[in-house]
Amino acid sequence: SGRGSNFQAVLDAMRDGRIRATCVGLITDNPKAYAAERARAADIPVTTVDYSRFASREEYEKALLRELVSCNPDLLVLAGYMRIVGREIVKEFNGRMINIHPALLPSFPGLHGQRQALEHGVKVAGCTVHFVDENLDGGPIIVQKCVPVLEGDDEEALAARILEQEHRCLPEAIRLFCEGRLSIVGRRVIIR
Ligand code: GRF
């Protein structure tokens, strides 16, 4: 999305030792992403694969895959990546790619999860970290956190309340992954 607050929450968790891992790189499709500033401030290499510079989605995906593979990460984290991840990338990073989504999946996948929740009239909303598979926001769920929807909430107020939980949820899921405590059994993620 450009703001990069989830990315920052992960960096903070690495810095204070909650996550025992290093970030090998930040890759963004948005040349104006503020996440890139955050990465540079933390001496993390930044690569931009600017979607608008490619003739087709296929070409973009190919270039992105090349960059991802050259980083050689143990885990690929999507934090505010607003595109559908292509088949080849999903295949390459099967079981080692996770995403944060601002809704309690499987409710409200896709864009504007918070708005969808509000419009539906749910009383509880939240966020989900899940493994990425070929279905949009559909992979096995690792961690979820919920928040109340309050009378008078607008989209902004609800999104802010959810975002606070996103900043806890994503580092927690990464920590569990890095500690080797996650296994996928069918649709379920078992936490040891
Ligand atoms: C978050 O709500 C995330 O769940 C969604 O996009 C937003 C990104 O925020 N996919 P930030 O860039 O991490 O601040």
mmCIF file with all atom_site columns, C-alpha atoms and ligand atoms in Angstrom:
data_model
loop_
_atom_site.group_PDB
_atom_site.id
_atom_site.type_symbol
_atom_site.label_atom_id
_atom_site.label_alt_id
_atom_site.label_comp_id
_atom_site.label_asym_id
_atom_site.label_entity_id
_atom_site.label_seq_id
_atom_site.pdbx_PDB_ins_code
_atom_site.Cartn_x
_atom_site.Cartn_y
_atom_site.Cartn_z
_atom_site.occupancy
_atom_site.B_iso_or_equiv
_atom_site.pdbx_formal_charge
_atom_site.auth_seq_id
_atom_site.auth_comp_id
_atom_site.auth_asym_id
_atom_site.auth_atom_id
_atom_site.pdbx_PDB_model_num
ATOM   1   C CA . SER A 1 1   ? 0.000   0.000   0.000   1.00 0.00 ? 1   SER A CA 1
ATOM   2   C CA . GLY A 1 2   ? 2.989   2.255   0.416   1.00 0.00 ? 2   GLY A CA 1
ATOM   3   C CA . ARG A 1 3   ? 2.815   3.128   4.101   1.00 0.00 ? 3   ARG A CA 1
ATOM   4   C CA . GLY A 1 4   ? 4.791   0.145   5.356   1.00 0.00 ? 4   GLY A CA 1
ATOM   5   C CA . SER A 1 5   ? 3.683   0.148   8.982   1.00 0.00 ? 5   SER A CA 1
ATOM   6   C CA . ASN A 1 6   ? 3.446   -3.647  9.051   1.00 0.00 ? 6   ASN A CA 1
ATOM   7   C CA . PHE A 1 7   ? 6.921   -3.883  7.570   1.00 0.00 ? 7   PHE A CA 1
ATOM   8   C CA . GLN A 1 8   ? 8.116   -1.544  10.327  1.00 0.00 ? 8   GLN A CA 1
ATOM   9   C CA . ALA A 1 9   ? 6.440   -3.686  12.994  1.00 0.00 ? 9   ALA A CA 1
ATOM   10  C CA . VAL A 1 10  ? 8.406   -6.683  11.701  1.00 0.00 ? 10  VAL A CA 1
ATOM   11  C CA . LEU A 1 11  ? 11.691  -4.739  11.688  1.00 0.00 ? 11  LEU A CA 1
ATOM   12  C CA . ASP A 1 12  ? 11.023  -3.586  15.254  1.00 0.00 ? 12  ASP A CA 1
ATOM   13  C CA . ALA A 1 13  ? 10.390  -7.175  16.349  1.00 0.00 ? 13  ALA A CA 1
ATOM   14  C CA . MET A 1 14  ? 13.676  -8.240  14.755  1.00 0.00 ? 14  MET A CA 1
ATOM   15  C CA . ARG A 1 15  ? 15.543  -5.422  16.418  1.00 0.00 ? 15  ARG A CA 1
ATOM   16  C CA . ASP A 1 16  ? 14.257  -6.158  19.899  1.00 0.00 ? 16  ASP A CA 1
ATOM   17  C CA . GLY A 1 17  ? 14.838  -9.907  19.561  1.00 0.00 ? 17  GLY A CA 1
ATOM   18  C CA . ARG A 1 18  ? 11.224  -11.122 19.409  1.00 0.00 ? 18  ARG A CA 1
ATOM   19  C CA . ILE A 1 19  ? 12.002  -12.488 15.952  1.00 0.00 ? 19  ILE A CA 1
ATOM   20  C CA . ARG A 1 20  ? 15.418  -14.106 15.627  1.00 0.00 ? 20  ARG A CA 1
ATOM   21  C CA . ALA A 1 21  ? 15.913  -13.519 11.929  1.00 0.00 ? 21  ALA A CA 1
ATOM   22  C CA . THR A 1 22  ? 17.258  -10.945 9.532   1.00 0.00 ? 22  THR A CA 1
ATOM   23  C CA . CYS A 1 23  ? 15.508  -9.227  6.678   1.00 0.00 ? 23  CYS A CA 1
ATOM   24  C CA . VAL A 1 24  ? 17.486  -9.923  3.470   1.00 0.00 ? 24  VAL A CA 1
ATOM   25  C CA . GLY A 1 25  ? 15.609  -7.405  1.375   1.00 0.00 ? 25  GLY A CA 1
ATOM   26  C CA . LEU A 1 26  ? 12.530  -5.368  0.636   1.00 0.00 ? 26  LEU A CA 1
ATOM   27  C CA . ILE A 1 27  ? 10.946  -5.693  -2.775  1.00 0.00 ? 27  ILE A CA 1
ATOM   28  C CA . THR A 1 28  ? 8.225   -3.262  -3.770  1.00 0.00 ? 28  THR A CA 1
ATOM   29  C CA . ASP A 1 29  ? 6.156   -2.743  -6.901  1.00 0.00 ? 29  ASP A CA 1
ATOM   30  C CA . ASN A 1 30  ? 5.582   0.892   -5.948  1.00 0.00 ? 30  ASN A CA 1
ATOM   31  C CA . PRO A 1 31  ? 8.482   3.307   -6.495  1.00 0.00 ? 31  PRO A CA 1
ATOM   32  C CA . LYS A 1 32  ? 6.907   5.757   -4.029  1.00 0.00 ? 32  LYS A CA 1
ATOM   33  C CA . ALA A 1 33  ? 6.445   3.248   -1.215  1.00 0.00 ? 33  ALA A CA 1
ATOM   34  C CA . TYR A 1 34  ? 7.350   4.666   2.179   1.00 0.00 ? 34  TYR A CA 1
ATOM   35  C CA . ALA A 1 35  ? 8.363   1.132   3.158   1.00 0.00 ? 35  ALA A CA 1
ATOM   36  C CA . ALA A 1 36  ? 11.468  1.703   1.022   1.00 0.00 ? 36  ALA A CA 1
ATOM   37  C CA . GLU A 1 37  ? 12.483  4.636   3.249   1.00 0.00 ? 37  GLU A CA 1
ATOM   38  C CA . ARG A 1 38  ? 11.990  2.476   6.294   1.00 0.00 ? 38  ARG A CA 1
ATOM   39  C CA . ALA A 1 39  ? 14.170  -0.255  4.771   1.00 0.00 ? 39  ALA A CA 1
ATOM   40  C CA . ARG A 1 40  ? 16.953  2.158   3.842   1.00 0.00 ? 40  ARG A CA 1
ATOM   41  C CA . ALA A 1 41  ? 16.926  3.583   7.353   1.00 0.00 ? 41  ALA A CA 1
ATOM   42  C CA . ALA A 1 42  ? 17.528  0.036   8.600   1.00 0.00 ? 42  ALA A CA 1
ATOM   43  C CA . ASP A 1 43  ? 20.245  -0.725  5.999   1.00 0.00 ? 43  ASP A CA 1
ATOM   44  C CA . ILE A 1 44  ? 18.080  -3.249  4.204   1.00 0.00 ? 44  ILE A CA 1
ATOM   45  C CA . PRO A 1 45  ? 18.544  -3.569  0.438   1.00 0.00 ? 45  PRO A CA 1
ATOM   46  C CA . VAL A 1 46  ? 15.581  -2.259  -1.555  1.00 0.00 ? 46  VAL A CA 1
ATOM   47  C CA . THR A 1 47  ? 14.572  -3.489  -4.986  1.00 0.00 ? 47  THR A CA 1
ATOM   48  C CA . THR A 1 48  ? 11.789  -1.851  -6.969  1.00 0.00 ? 48  THR A CA 1
ATOM   49  C CA . VAL A 1 49  ? 9.994   -3.869  -9.605  1.00 0.00 ? 49  VAL A CA 1
ATOM   50  C CA . ASP A 1 50  ? 7.792   -1.105  -10.949 1.00 0.00 ? 50  ASP A CA 1
ATOM   51  C CA . TYR A 1 51  ? 4.603   -2.662  -12.296 1.00 0.00 ? 51  TYR A CA 1
ATOM   52  C CA . SER A 1 52  ? 3.936   0.291   -14.609 1.00 0.00 ? 52  SER A CA 1
ATOM   53  C CA . ARG A 1 53  ? 7.167   -0.322  -16.524 1.00 0.00 ? 53  ARG A CA 1
ATOM   54  C CA . PHE A 1 54  ? 6.163   -3.739  -17.834 1.00 0.00 ? 54  PHE A CA 1
ATOM   55  C CA . ALA A 1 55  ? 4.240   -4.443  -21.001 1.00 0.00 ? 55  ALA A CA 1
ATOM   56  C CA . SER A 1 56  ? 2.213   -7.235  -19.424 1.00 0.00 ? 56  SER A CA 1
ATOM   57  C CA . ARG A 1 57  ? 1.432   -8.843  -16.108 1.00 0.00 ? 57  ARG A CA 1
ATOM   58  C CA . GLU A 1 58  ? 3.368   -11.937 -17.215 1.00 0.00 ? 58  GLU A CA 1
ATOM   59  C CA . GLU A 1 59  ? 6.530   -9.899  -17.825 1.00 0.00 ? 59  GLU A CA 1
ATOM   60  C CA . TYR A 1 60  ? 6.148   -8.197  -14.455 1.00 0.00 ? 60  TYR A CA 1
ATOM   61  C CA . GLU A 1 61  ? 5.674   -11.510 -12.658 1.00 0.00 ? 61  GLU A CA 1
ATOM   62  C CA . LYS A 1 62  ? 8.739   -12.969 -14.357 1.00 0.00 ? 62  LYS A CA 1
ATOM   63  C CA . ALA A 1 63  ? 10.930  -10.057 -13.265 1.00 0.00 ? 63  ALA A CA 1
ATOM   64  C CA . LEU A 1 64  ? 9.487   -10.176 -9.756  1.00 0.00 ? 64  LEU A CA 1
ATOM   65  C CA . LEU A 1 65  ? 10.143  -13.906 -9.453  1.00 0.00 ? 65  LEU A CA 1
ATOM   66  C CA . ARG A 1 66  ? 13.740  -13.369 -10.575 1.00 0.00 ? 66  ARG A CA 1
ATOM   67  C CA . GLU A 1 67  ? 14.283  -10.770 -7.859  1.00 0.00 ? 67  GLU A CA 1
ATOM   68  C CA . LEU A 1 68  ? 12.598  -12.864 -5.201  1.00 0.00 ? 68  LEU A CA 1
ATOM   69  C CA . VAL A 1 69  ? 14.677  -15.919 -6.033  1.00 0.00 ? 69  VAL A CA 1
ATOM   70  C CA . SER A 1 70  ? 17.886  -13.899 -6.072  1.00 0.00 ? 70  SER A CA 1
ATOM   71  C CA . CYS A 1 71  ? 17.181  -12.740 -2.479  1.00 0.00 ? 71  CYS A CA 1
ATOM   72  C CA . ASN A 1 72  ? 16.966  -16.423 -1.540  1.00 0.00 ? 72  ASN A CA 1
ATOM   73  C CA . PRO A 1 73  ? 14.703  -15.877 1.498   1.00 0.00 ? 73  PRO A CA 1
ATOM   74  C CA . ASP A 1 74  ? 13.609  -18.633 3.873   1.00 0.00 ? 74  ASP A CA 1
ATOM   75  C CA . LEU A 1 75  ? 10.320  -16.788 4.203   1.00 0.00 ? 75  LEU A CA 1
ATOM   76  C CA . LEU A 1 76  ? 8.599   -14.304 1.933   1.00 0.00 ? 76  LEU A CA 1
ATOM   77  C CA . VAL A 1 77  ? 6.264   -11.887 3.742   1.00 0.00 ? 77  VAL A CA 1
ATOM   78  C CA . LEU A 1 78  ? 3.578   -9.910  1.934   1.00 0.00 ? 78  LEU A CA 1
ATOM   79  C CA . ALA A 1 79  ? 2.839   -6.777  3.940   1.00 0.00 ? 79  ALA A CA 1
ATOM   80  C CA . GLY A 1 80  ? 0.452   -4.490  2.135   1.00 0.00 ? 80  GLY A CA 1
ATOM   81  C CA . TYR A 1 81  ? 1.096   -6.042  -1.289  1.00 0.00 ? 81  TYR A CA 1
ATOM   82  C CA . MET A 1 82  ? -2.087  -5.135  -3.151  1.00 0.00 ? 82  MET A CA 1
ATOM   83  C CA . ARG A 1 83  ? -1.799  -7.485  -6.144  1.00 0.00 ? 83  ARG A CA 1
ATOM   84  C CA . ILE A 1 84  ? -2.696  -11.082 -6.710  1.00 0.00 ? 84  ILE A CA 1
ATOM   85  C CA . VAL A 1 85  ? 0.450   -13.190 -6.600  1.00 0.00 ? 85  VAL A CA 1
ATOM   86  C CA . GLY A 1 86  ? 1.010   -15.118 -9.832  1.00 0.00 ? 86  GLY A CA 1
ATOM   87  C CA . ARG A 1 87  ? 0.986   -18.890 -10.124 1.00 0.00 ? 87  ARG A CA 1
ATOM   88  C CA . GLU A 1 88  ? 4.744   -19.306 -10.642 1.00 0.00 ? 88  GLU A CA 1
ATOM   89  C CA . ILE A 1 89  ? 5.604   -17.324 -7.531  1.00 0.00 ? 89  ILE A CA 1
ATOM   90  C CA . VAL A 1 90  ? 3.027   -19.193 -5.476  1.00 0.00 ? 90  VAL A CA 1
ATOM   91  C CA . LYS A 1 91  ? 4.556   -22.461 -6.662  1.00 0.00 ? 91  LYS A CA 1
ATOM   92  C CA . GLU A 1 92  ? 8.146   -21.385 -5.994  1.00 0.00 ? 92  GLU A CA 1
ATOM   93  C CA . PHE A 1 93  ? 7.353   -20.186 -2.453  1.00 0.00 ? 93  PHE A CA 1
ATOM   94  C CA . ASN A 1 94  ? 4.808   -22.807 -1.512  1.00 0.00 ? 94  ASN A CA 1
ATOM   95  C CA . GLY A 1 95  ? 4.724   -23.136 2.292   1.00 0.00 ? 95  GLY A CA 1
ATOM   96  C CA . ARG A 1 96  ? 7.119   -20.236 2.793   1.00 0.00 ? 96  ARG A CA 1
ATOM   97  C CA . MET A 1 97  ? 5.068   -17.197 1.787   1.00 0.00 ? 97  MET A CA 1
ATOM   98  C CA . ILE A 1 98  ? 2.653   -15.476 4.166   1.00 0.00 ? 98  ILE A CA 1
ATOM   99  C CA . ASN A 1 99  ? 0.262   -12.539 3.900   1.00 0.00 ? 99  ASN A CA 1
ATOM   100 C CA . ILE A 1 100 ? -1.488  -10.196 6.320   1.00 0.00 ? 100 ILE A CA 1
ATOM   101 C CA . HIS A 1 101 ? -5.114  -9.427  5.573   1.00 0.00 ? 101 HIS A CA 1
ATOM   102 C CA . PRO A 1 102 ? -7.237  -6.858  7.480   1.00 0.00 ? 102 PRO A CA 1
ATOM   103 C CA . ALA A 1 103 ? -10.273 -9.088  8.031   1.00 0.00 ? 103 ALA A CA 1
ATOM   104 C CA . LEU A 1 104 ? -11.187 -12.311 9.766   1.00 0.00 ? 104 LEU A CA 1
ATOM   105 C CA . LEU A 1 105 ? -10.841 -14.682 6.822   1.00 0.00 ? 105 LEU A CA 1
ATOM   106 C CA . PRO A 1 106 ? -12.577 -16.414 5.157   1.00 0.00 ? 106 PRO A CA 1
ATOM   107 C CA . SER A 1 107 ? -14.892 -13.403 5.531   1.00 0.00 ? 107 SER A CA 1
ATOM   108 C CA . PHE A 1 108 ? -14.141 -10.365 3.414   1.00 0.00 ? 108 PHE A CA 1
ATOM   109 C CA . PRO A 1 109 ? -11.223 -11.368 1.189   1.00 0.00 ? 109 PRO A CA 1
ATOM   110 C CA . GLY A 1 110 ? -9.894  -9.013  -1.485  1.00 0.00 ? 110 GLY A CA 1
ATOM   111 C CA . LEU A 1 111 ? -9.714  -5.238  -1.318  1.00 0.00 ? 111 LEU A CA 1
ATOM   112 C CA . HIS A 1 112 ? -11.129 -3.090  1.506   1.00 0.00 ? 112 HIS A CA 1
ATOM   113 C CA . GLY A 1 113 ? -11.698 -5.876  4.041   1.00 0.00 ? 113 GLY A CA 1
ATOM   114 C CA . GLN A 1 114 ? -12.437 -3.314  6.742   1.00 0.00 ? 114 GLN A CA 1
ATOM   115 C CA . ARG A 1 115 ? -15.079 -1.549  4.614   1.00 0.00 ? 115 ARG A CA 1
ATOM   116 C CA . GLN A 1 116 ? -16.659 -4.871  3.695   1.00 0.00 ? 116 GLN A CA 1
ATOM   117 C CA . ALA A 1 117 ? -16.904 -5.791  7.401   1.00 0.00 ? 117 ALA A CA 1
ATOM   118 C CA . LEU A 1 118 ? -18.492 -2.468  8.274   1.00 0.00 ? 118 LEU A CA 1
ATOM   119 C CA . GLU A 1 119 ? -20.980 -2.655  5.414   1.00 0.00 ? 119 GLU A CA 1
ATOM   120 C CA . HIS A 1 120 ? -21.924 -6.194  6.346   1.00 0.00 ? 120 HIS A CA 1
ATOM   121 C CA . GLY A 1 121 ? -22.658 -5.067  9.902   1.00 0.00 ? 121 GLY A CA 1
ATOM   122 C CA . VAL A 1 122 ? -20.486 -7.561  11.782  1.00 0.00 ? 122 VAL A CA 1
ATOM   123 C CA . LYS A 1 123 ? -19.905 -6.892  15.488  1.00 0.00 ? 123 LYS A CA 1
ATOM   124 C CA . VAL A 1 124 ? -16.394 -8.362  15.523  1.00 0.00 ? 124 VAL A CA 1
ATOM   125 C CA . ALA A 1 125 ? -13.682 -7.663  12.964  1.00 0.00 ? 125 ALA A CA 1
ATOM   126 C CA . GLY A 1 126 ? -9.955  -8.338  12.889  1.00 0.00 ? 126 GLY A CA 1
ATOM   127 C CA . CYS A 1 127 ? -6.987  -9.527  10.910  1.00 0.00 ? 127 CYS A CA 1
ATOM   128 C CA . THR A 1 128 ? -5.483  -12.747 9.632   1.00 0.00 ? 128 THR A CA 1
ATOM   129 C CA . VAL A 1 129 ? -2.008  -13.952 8.757   1.00 0.00 ? 129 VAL A CA 1
ATOM   130 C CA . HIS A 1 130 ? -2.123  -16.906 6.404   1.00 0.00 ? 130 HIS A CA 1
ATOM   131 C CA . PHE A 1 131 ? 0.046   -18.923 4.071   1.00 0.00 ? 131 PHE A CA 1
ATOM   132 C CA . VAL A 1 132 ? -0.399  -17.880 0.457   1.00 0.00 ? 132 VAL A CA 1
ATOM   133 C CA . ASP A 1 133 ? -1.786  -20.415 -1.963  1.00 0.00 ? 133 ASP A CA 1
ATOM   134 C CA . GLU A 1 134 ? -3.430  -20.071 -5.369  1.00 0.00 ? 134 GLU A CA 1
ATOM   135 C CA . ASN A 1 135 ? -6.710  -18.767 -3.891  1.00 0.00 ? 135 ASN A CA 1
ATOM   136 C CA . LEU A 1 136 ? -7.121  -15.065 -3.128  1.00 0.00 ? 136 LEU A CA 1
ATOM   137 C CA . ASP A 1 137 ? -6.604  -14.619 0.644   1.00 0.00 ? 137 ASP A CA 1
ATOM   138 C CA . GLY A 1 138 ? -7.478  -18.294 0.893   1.00 0.00 ? 138 GLY A CA 1
ATOM   139 C CA . GLY A 1 139 ? -4.452  -20.190 2.258   1.00 0.00 ? 139 GLY A CA 1
ATOM   140 C CA . PRO A 1 140 ? -4.111  -21.944 5.629   1.00 0.00 ? 140 PRO A CA 1
ATOM   141 C CA . ILE A 1 141 ? -4.537  -19.570 8.584   1.00 0.00 ? 141 ILE A CA 1
ATOM   142 C CA . ILE A 1 142 ? -1.654  -19.057 11.028  1.00 0.00 ? 142 ILE A CA 1
ATOM   143 C CA . VAL A 1 143 ? -2.804  -16.311 13.435  1.00 0.00 ? 143 VAL A CA 1
ATOM   144 C CA . GLN A 1 144 ? -5.962  -14.219 13.793  1.00 0.00 ? 144 GLN A CA 1
ATOM   145 C CA . LYS A 1 145 ? -6.783  -11.384 16.154  1.00 0.00 ? 145 LYS A CA 1
ATOM   146 C CA . CYS A 1 146 ? -10.138 -9.732  16.624  1.00 0.00 ? 146 CYS A CA 1
ATOM   147 C CA . VAL A 1 147 ? -11.411 -6.313  17.630  1.00 0.00 ? 147 VAL A CA 1
ATOM   148 C CA . PRO A 1 148 ? -14.922 -5.054  18.358  1.00 0.00 ? 148 PRO A CA 1
ATOM   149 C CA . VAL A 1 149 ? -16.823 -2.985  15.836  1.00 0.00 ? 149 VAL A CA 1
ATOM   150 C CA . LEU A 1 150 ? -18.157 -0.029  17.815  1.00 0.00 ? 150 LEU A CA 1
ATOM   151 C CA . GLU A 1 151 ? -21.238 2.079   17.302  1.00 0.00 ? 151 GLU A CA 1
ATOM   152 C CA . GLY A 1 152 ? -20.268 5.090   15.232  1.00 0.00 ? 152 GLY A CA 1
ATOM   153 C CA . ASP A 1 153 ? -17.213 3.460   13.663  1.00 0.00 ? 153 ASP A CA 1
ATOM   154 C CA . ASP A 1 154 ? -16.358 4.641   10.190  1.00 0.00 ? 154 ASP A CA 1
ATOM   155 C CA . GLU A 1 155 ? -13.949 2.806   7.925   1.00 0.00 ? 155 GLU A CA 1
ATOM   156 C CA . GLU A 1 156 ? -10.991 4.820   9.154   1.00 0.00 ? 156 GLU A CA 1
ATOM   157 C CA . ALA A 1 157 ? -11.662 4.193   12.838  1.00 0.00 ? 157 ALA A CA 1
ATOM   158 C CA . LEU A 1 158 ? -12.183 0.479   12.313  1.00 0.00 ? 158 LEU A CA 1
ATOM   159 C CA . ALA A 1 159 ? -9.099  0.197   10.084  1.00 0.00 ? 159 ALA A CA 1
ATOM   160 C CA . ALA A 1 160 ? -6.973  1.902   12.752  1.00 0.00 ? 160 ALA A CA 1
ATOM   161 C CA . ARG A 1 161 ? -8.216  -0.501  15.432  1.00 0.00 ? 161 ARG A CA 1
ATOM   162 C CA . ILE A 1 162 ? -7.493  -3.472  13.180  1.00 0.00 ? 162 ILE A CA 1
ATOM   163 C CA . LEU A 1 163 ? -4.067  -2.116  12.179  1.00 0.00 ? 163 LEU A CA 1
ATOM   164 C CA . GLU A 1 164 ? -2.942  -2.138  15.816  1.00 0.00 ? 164 GLU A CA 1
ATOM   165 C CA . GLN A 1 165 ? -3.649  -5.868  15.871  1.00 0.00 ? 165 GLN A CA 1
ATOM   166 C CA . GLU A 1 166 ? -1.968  -6.390  12.494  1.00 0.00 ? 166 GLU A CA 1
ATOM   167 C CA . HIS A 1 167 ? 1.204   -5.028  14.047  1.00 0.00 ? 167 HIS A CA 1
ATOM   168 C CA . ARG A 1 168 ? 1.036   -7.796  16.675  1.00 0.00 ? 168 ARG A CA 1
ATOM   169 C CA . CYS A 1 169 ? -0.235  -10.555 14.407  1.00 0.00 ? 169 CYS A CA 1
ATOM   170 C CA . LEU A 1 170 ? 2.405   -10.391 11.667  1.00 0.00 ? 170 LEU A CA 1
ATOM   171 C CA . PRO A 1 171 ? 5.494   -10.478 13.921  1.00 0.00 ? 171 PRO A CA 1
ATOM   172 C CA . GLU A 1 172 ? 3.913   -13.301 15.909  1.00 0.00 ? 172 GLU A CA 1
ATOM   173 C CA . ALA A 1 173 ? 3.334   -15.405 12.799  1.00 0.00 ? 173 ALA A CA 1
ATOM   174 C CA . ILE A 1 174 ? 6.868   -14.742 11.557  1.00 0.00 ? 174 ILE A CA 1
ATOM   175 C CA . ARG A 1 175 ? 8.302   -15.668 14.943  1.00 0.00 ? 175 ARG A CA 1
ATOM   176 C CA . LEU A 1 176 ? 6.402   -18.979 14.921  1.00 0.00 ? 176 LEU A CA 1
ATOM   177 C CA . PHE A 1 177 ? 7.622   -19.712 11.398  1.00 0.00 ? 177 PHE A CA 1
ATOM   178 C CA . CYS A 1 178 ? 11.235  -18.849 12.255  1.00 0.00 ? 178 CYS A CA 1
ATOM   179 C CA . GLU A 1 179 ? 11.096  -21.065 15.325  1.00 0.00 ? 179 GLU A CA 1
ATOM   180 C CA . GLY A 1 180 ? 10.030  -23.945 13.087  1.00 0.00 ? 180 GLY A CA 1
ATOM   181 C CA . ARG A 1 181 ? 6.767   -24.340 14.966  1.00 0.00 ? 181 ARG A CA 1
ATOM   182 C CA . LEU A 1 182 ? 4.323   -24.303 12.049  1.00 0.00 ? 182 LEU A CA 1
ATOM   183 C CA . SER A 1 183 ? 3.187   -27.234 9.972   1.00 0.00 ? 183 SER A CA 1
ATOM   184 C CA . ILE A 1 184 ? 0.436   -27.287 7.393   1.00 0.00 ? 184 ILE A CA 1
ATOM   185 C CA . VAL A 1 185 ? -1.941  -30.210 7.633   1.00 0.00 ? 185 VAL A CA 1
ATOM   186 C CA . GLY A 1 186 ? -4.627  -29.915 4.979   1.00 0.00 ? 186 GLY A CA 1
ATOM   187 C CA . ARG A 1 187 ? -6.314  -26.574 5.585   1.00 0.00 ? 187 ARG A CA 1
ATOM   188 C CA . ARG A 1 188 ? -5.022  -26.312 9.135   1.00 0.00 ? 188 ARG A CA 1
ATOM   189 C CA . VAL A 1 189 ? -1.814  -24.860 10.476  1.00 0.00 ? 189 VAL A CA 1
ATOM   190 C CA . ILE A 1 190 ? -0.643  -26.796 13.512  1.00 0.00 ? 190 ILE A CA 1
ATOM   191 C CA . ILE A 1 191 ? 1.374   -24.713 15.999  1.00 0.00 ? 191 ILE A CA 1
ATOM   192 C CA . ARG A 1 192 ? 3.781   -26.714 18.163  1.00 0.00 ? 192 ARG A CA 1
HETATM 193 C C1 . GRF B 2 .   ? -2.832  -3.297  5.930   1.00 0.00 ? 1   GRF B C1 1
HETATM 194 O O1 . GRF B 2 .   ? -4.127  -3.061  6.386   1.00 0.00 ? 1   GRF B O1 1
HETATM 195 C C2 . GRF B 2 .   ? -2.742  -4.669  5.331   1.00 0.00 ? 1   GRF B C2 1
HETATM 196 O O2 . GRF B 2 .   ? -3.457  -5.626  6.021   1.00 0.00 ? 1   GRF B O2 1
HETATM 197 C C3 . GRF B 2 .   ? -3.345  -4.418  3.974   1.00 0.00 ? 1   GRF B C3 1
HETATM 198 O O3 . GRF B 2 .   ? -2.804  -3.185  3.586   1.00 0.00 ? 1   GRF B O3 1
HETATM 199 C C4 . GRF B 2 .   ? -2.495  -2.422  4.737   1.00 0.00 ? 1   GRF B C4 1
HETATM 200 C C5 . GRF B 2 .   ? -1.033  -2.103  4.680   1.00 0.00 ? 1   GRF B C5 1
HETATM 201 O O4 . GRF B 2 .   ? -0.657  -1.202  5.663   1.00 0.00 ? 1   GRF B O4 1
HETATM 202 N N1 . GRF B 2 .   ? -3.117  -5.506  3.076   1.00 0.00 ? 1   GRF B N1 1
HETATM 203 P P1 . GRF B 2 .   ? 0.871   -0.866  5.882   1.00 0.00 ? 1   GRF B P1 1
HETATM 204 O O5 . GRF B 2 .   ? 1.444   -0.486  4.514   1.00 0.00 ? 1   GRF B O5 1
HETATM 205 O O6 . GRF B 2 .   ? 1.551   -2.068  6.436   1.00 0.00 ? 1   GRF B O6 1
HETATM 206 O O7 . GRF B 2 .   ? 0.901   0.293   6.832   1.00 0.00 ? 1   GRF B O7 1
#
